Amino acid sequence: MWIRGFRSLWIRLKIEDRRFIGFPFPVSINVLEELLFSFIDILNILSLFTKKHQSEPYSIHSIKKLVNDSLKLLNTLNFGESFDLLDVSTDKVKMSIKIR
């Protein structure tokens, strides 16, 4: 069954001097959101065993905030028109990320 709201990231990496052929790799945004929700659940459990104010730059609480912000970003990408998120090319490498 086709779902009209189904969105995916198309990641394409092409390296010139390698046998690697530029292969577009689709990643569903809904699958990424579910993985991040699961990761937040794991971080919630781990945060029970750590202090809230750690002096480390990468504490569990800061990672949890970063994952929550990433979820908000993915949620905004899931609506609207198709667009190119990234299109970078150098002499030998070309990478593009598209939202379709």
JSON list of C-alpha atoms in Angstrom, two decimals:
[
{"chain": "A", "resi": 1, "resn": "MET", "atom": "CA", "xyz": [0.00, 0.00, 0.00]},
{"chain": "A", "resi": 2, "resn": "TRP", "atom": "CA", "xyz": [1.39, 3.39, -1.01]},
{"chain": "A", "resi": 3, "resn": "ILE", "atom": "CA", "xyz": [1.45, 5.97, 1.77]},
{"chain": "A", "resi": 4, "resn": "ARG", "atom": "CA", "xyz": [1.43, 9.51, 0.45]},
{"chain": "A", "resi": 5, "resn": "GLY", "atom": "CA", "xyz": [3.40, 10.84, 3.42]},
{"chain": "A", "resi": 6, "resn": "PHE", "atom": "CA", "xyz": [6.29, 8.39, 2.96]},
{"chain": "A", "resi": 7, "resn": "ARG", "atom": "CA", "xyz": [9.53, 10.39, 2.71]},
{"chain": "A", "resi": 8, "resn": "SER", "atom": "CA", "xyz": [13.04, 9.13, 2.31]},
{"chain": "A", "resi": 9, "resn": "LEU", "atom": "CA", "xyz": [16.61, 10.39, 2.25]},
{"chain": "A", "resi": 10, "resn": "TRP", "atom": "CA", "xyz": [18.45, 9.44, -0.93]},
{"chain": "A", "resi": 11, "resn": "ILE", "atom": "CA", "xyz": [22.16, 9.31, -0.20]},
{"chain": "A", "resi": 12, "resn": "ARG", "atom": "CA", "xyz": [24.46, 9.05, -3.20]},
{"chain": "A", "resi": 13, "resn": "LEU", "atom": "CA", "xyz": [28.24, 8.78, -2.98]},
{"chain": "A", "resi": 14, "resn": "LYS", "atom": "CA", "xyz": [30.36, 8.55, -6.12]},
{"chain": "A", "resi": 15, "resn": "ILE", "atom": "CA", "xyz": [34.14, 8.11, -6.04]},
{"chain": "A", "resi": 16, "resn": "GLU", "atom": "CA", "xyz": [35.90, 8.60, -9.36]},
{"chain": "A", "resi": 17, "resn": "ASP", "atom": "CA", "xyz": [38.98, 6.35, -9.26]},
{"chain": "A", "resi": 18, "resn": "ARG", "atom": "CA", "xyz": [37.34, 3.40, -7.49]},
{"chain": "A", "resi": 19, "resn": "ARG", "atom": "CA", "xyz": [35.27, 0.50, -8.71]},
{"chain": "A", "resi": 20, "resn": "PHE", "atom": "CA", "xyz": [32.53, 1.78, -6.45]},
{"chain": "A", "resi": 21, "resn": "ILE", "atom": "CA", "xyz": [29.66, 2.84, -8.65]},
{"chain": "A", "resi": 22, "resn": "GLY", "atom": "CA", "xyz": [27.50, 5.74, -7.52]},
{"chain": "A", "resi": 23, "resn": "PHE", "atom": "CA", "xyz": [24.65, 3.87, -5.87]},
{"chain": "A", "resi": 24, "resn": "PRO", "atom": "CA", "xyz": [21.71, 5.80, -4.45]},
{"chain": "A", "resi": 25, "resn": "PHE", "atom": "CA", "xyz": [20.78, 4.46, -1.04]},
{"chain": "A", "resi": 26, "resn": "PRO", "atom": "CA", "xyz": [17.25, 5.28, 0.22]},
{"chain": "A", "resi": 27, "resn": "VAL", "atom": "CA", "xyz": [16.70, 5.67, 3.96]},
{"chain": "A", "resi": 28, "resn": "SER", "atom": "CA", "xyz": [13.17, 6.14, 5.25]},
{"chain": "A", "resi": 29, "resn": "ILE", "atom": "CA", "xyz": [12.76, 9.16, 7.52]},
{"chain": "A", "resi": 30, "resn": "ASN", "atom": "CA", "xyz": [10.16, 7.26, 9.56]},
{"chain": "A", "resi": 31, "resn": "VAL", "atom": "CA", "xyz": [12.67, 4.47, 10.23]},
{"chain": "A", "resi": 32, "resn": "LEU", "atom": "CA", "xyz": [15.27, 7.02, 11.35]},
{"chain": "A", "resi": 33, "resn": "GLU", "atom": "CA", "xyz": [12.74, 8.58, 13.72]},
{"chain": "A", "resi": 34, "resn": "GLU", "atom": "CA", "xyz": [11.92, 5.20, 15.25]},
{"chain": "A", "resi": 35, "resn": "LEU", "atom": "CA", "xyz": [15.61, 4.42, 15.74]},
{"chain": "A", "resi": 36, "resn": "LEU", "atom": "CA", "xyz": [16.16, 7.77, 17.44]},
{"chain": "A", "resi": 37, "resn": "PHE", "atom": "CA", "xyz": [13.13, 7.21, 19.71]},
{"chain": "A", "resi": 38, "resn": "SER", "atom": "CA", "xyz": [14.63, 3.85, 20.73]},
{"chain": "A", "resi": 39, "resn": "PHE", "atom": "CA", "xyz": [18.00, 5.50, 21.35]},
{"chain": "A", "resi": 40, "resn": "ILE", "atom": "CA", "xyz": [16.31, 8.11, 23.57]},
{"chain": "A", "resi": 41, "resn": "ASP", "atom": "CA", "xyz": [14.75, 5.30, 25.62]},
{"chain": "A", "resi": 42, "resn": "ILE", "atom": "CA", "xyz": [18.19, 3.78, 26.16]},
{"chain": "A", "resi": 43, "resn": "LEU", "atom": "CA", "xyz": [19.60, 7.18, 27.11]},
{"chain": "A", "resi": 44, "resn": "ASN", "atom": "CA", "xyz": [16.74, 7.73, 29.57]},
{"chain": "A", "resi": 45, "resn": "ILE", "atom": "CA", "xyz": [17.64, 4.52, 31.36]},
{"chain": "A", "resi": 46, "resn": "LEU", "atom": "CA", "xyz": [21.35, 5.38, 31.38]},
{"chain": "A", "resi": 47, "resn": "SER", "atom": "CA", "xyz": [20.67, 8.88, 32.66]},
{"chain": "A", "resi": 48, "resn": "LEU", "atom": "CA", "xyz": [19.15, 7.41, 35.81]},
{"chain": "A", "resi": 49, "resn": "PHE", "atom": "CA", "xyz": [22.63, 6.23, 36.79]},
{"chain": "A", "resi": 50, "resn": "THR", "atom": "CA", "xyz": [24.55, 9.42, 36.02]},
{"chain": "A", "resi": 51, "resn": "LYS", "atom": "CA", "xyz": [24.75, 12.85, 37.54]},
{"chain": "A", "resi": 52, "resn": "LYS", "atom": "CA", "xyz": [22.83, 15.68, 35.91]},
{"chain": "A", "resi": 53, "resn": "HIS", "atom": "CA", "xyz": [25.73, 18.17, 35.90]},
{"chain": "A", "resi": 54, "resn": "GLN", "atom": "CA", "xyz": [28.84, 16.48, 34.69]},
{"chain": "A", "resi": 55, "resn": "SER", "atom": "CA", "xyz": [31.98, 18.34, 33.74]},
{"chain": "A", "resi": 56, "resn": "GLU", "atom": "CA", "xyz": [32.46, 16.17, 30.64]},
{"chain": "A", "resi": 57, "resn": "PRO", "atom": "CA", "xyz": [31.63, 17.86, 27.34]},
{"chain": "A", "resi": 58, "resn": "TYR", "atom": "CA", "xyz": [29.64, 14.83, 26.13]},
{"chain": "A", "resi": 59, "resn": "SER", "atom": "CA", "xyz": [27.43, 13.71, 28.95]},
{"chain": "A", "resi": 60, "resn": "ILE", "atom": "CA", "xyz": [24.41, 11.47, 28.51]},
{"chain": "A", "resi": 61, "resn": "HIS", "atom": "CA", "xyz": [22.12, 14.42, 29.13]},
{"chain": "A", "resi": 62, "resn": "SER", "atom": "CA", "xyz": [23.72, 16.53, 26.41]},
{"chain": "A", "resi": 63, "resn": "ILE", "atom": "CA", "xyz": [23.54, 13.60, 23.96]},
{"chain": "A", "resi": 64, "resn": "LYS", "atom": "CA", "xyz": [19.88, 13.14, 24.84]},
{"chain": "A", "resi": 65, "resn": "LYS", "atom": "CA", "xyz": [19.23, 16.81, 24.06]},
{"chain": "A", "resi": 66, "resn": "LEU", "atom": "CA", "xyz": [21.09, 16.46, 20.75]},
{"chain": "A", "resi": 67, "resn": "VAL", "atom": "CA", "xyz": [18.99, 13.42, 19.78]},
{"chain": "A", "resi": 68, "resn": "ASN", "atom": "CA", "xyz": [15.77, 15.28, 20.70]},
{"chain": "A", "resi": 69, "resn": "ASP", "atom": "CA", "xyz": [16.83, 18.20, 18.50]},
{"chain": "A", "resi": 70, "resn": "SER", "atom": "CA", "xyz": [17.63, 15.78, 15.67]},
{"chain": "A", "resi": 71, "resn": "LEU", "atom": "CA", "xyz": [14.14, 14.32, 16.00]},
{"chain": "A", "resi": 72, "resn": "LYS", "atom": "CA", "xyz": [12.63, 17.78, 15.64]},
{"chain": "A", "resi": 73, "resn": "LEU", "atom": "CA", "xyz": [14.71, 18.33, 12.52]},
{"chain": "A", "resi": 74, "resn": "LEU", "atom": "CA", "xyz": [13.62, 15.02, 10.99]},
{"chain": "A", "resi": 75, "resn": "ASN", "atom": "CA", "xyz": [10.02, 15.84, 11.79]},
{"chain": "A", "resi": 76, "resn": "THR", "atom": "CA", "xyz": [10.25, 19.08, 9.79]},
{"chain": "A", "resi": 77, "resn": "LEU", "atom": "CA", "xyz": [11.90, 17.27, 6.85]},
{"chain": "A", "resi": 78, "resn": "ASN", "atom": "CA", "xyz": [9.02, 14.82, 6.70]},
{"chain": "A", "resi": 79, "resn": "PHE", "atom": "CA", "xyz": [6.57, 17.42, 5.37]},
{"chain": "A", "resi": 80, "resn": "GLY", "atom": "CA", "xyz": [6.55, 19.63, 2.31]},
{"chain": "A", "resi": 81, "resn": "GLU", "atom": "CA", "xyz": [8.10, 19.41, -1.13]},
{"chain": "A", "resi": 82, "resn": "SER", "atom": "CA", "xyz": [11.02, 17.33, -2.35]},
{"chain": "A", "resi": 83, "resn": "PHE", "atom": "CA", "xyz": [14.36, 19.13, -2.26]},
{"chain": "A", "resi": 84, "resn": "ASP", "atom": "CA", "xyz": [18.13, 18.67, -2.34]},
{"chain": "A", "resi": 85, "resn": "LEU", "atom": "CA", "xyz": [19.60, 18.81, 1.14]},
{"chain": "A", "resi": 86, "resn": "LEU", "atom": "CA", "xyz": [23.26, 18.46, 0.14]},
{"chain": "A", "resi": 87, "resn": "ASP", "atom": "CA", "xyz": [25.10, 18.49, -3.17]},
{"chain": "A", "resi": 88, "resn": "VAL", "atom": "CA", "xyz": [28.88, 18.62, -2.85]},
{"chain": "A", "resi": 89, "resn": "SER", "atom": "CA", "xyz": [31.46, 17.68, -5.43]},
{"chain": "A", "resi": 90, "resn": "THR", "atom": "CA", "xyz": [35.25, 17.82, -5.51]},
{"chain": "A", "resi": 91, "resn": "ASP", "atom": "CA", "xyz": [37.73, 16.58, -8.12]},
{"chain": "A", "resi": 92, "resn": "LYS", "atom": "CA", "xyz": [37.19, 12.90, -7.35]},
{"chain": "A", "resi": 93, "resn": "VAL", "atom": "CA", "xyz": [34.22, 12.59, -4.99]},
{"chain": "A", "resi": 94, "resn": "LYS", "atom": "CA", "xyz": [30.60, 13.60, -5.36]},
{"chain": "A", "resi": 95, "resn": "MET", "atom": "CA", "xyz": [28.03, 13.32, -2.60]},
{"chain": "A", "resi": 96, "resn": "SER", "atom": "CA", "xyz": [24.39, 14.27, -2.63]},
{"chain": "A", "resi": 97, "resn": "ILE", "atom": "CA", "xyz": [21.53, 13.90, -0.16]},
{"chain": "A", "resi": 98, "resn": "LYS", "atom": "CA", "xyz": [18.00, 14.43, -1.43]},
{"chain": "A", "resi": 99, "resn": "ILE", "atom": "CA", "xyz": [14.65, 14.39, 0.31]},
{"chain": "A", "resi": 100, "resn": "ARG", "atom": "CA", "xyz": [12.03, 12.68, -1.85]}
]
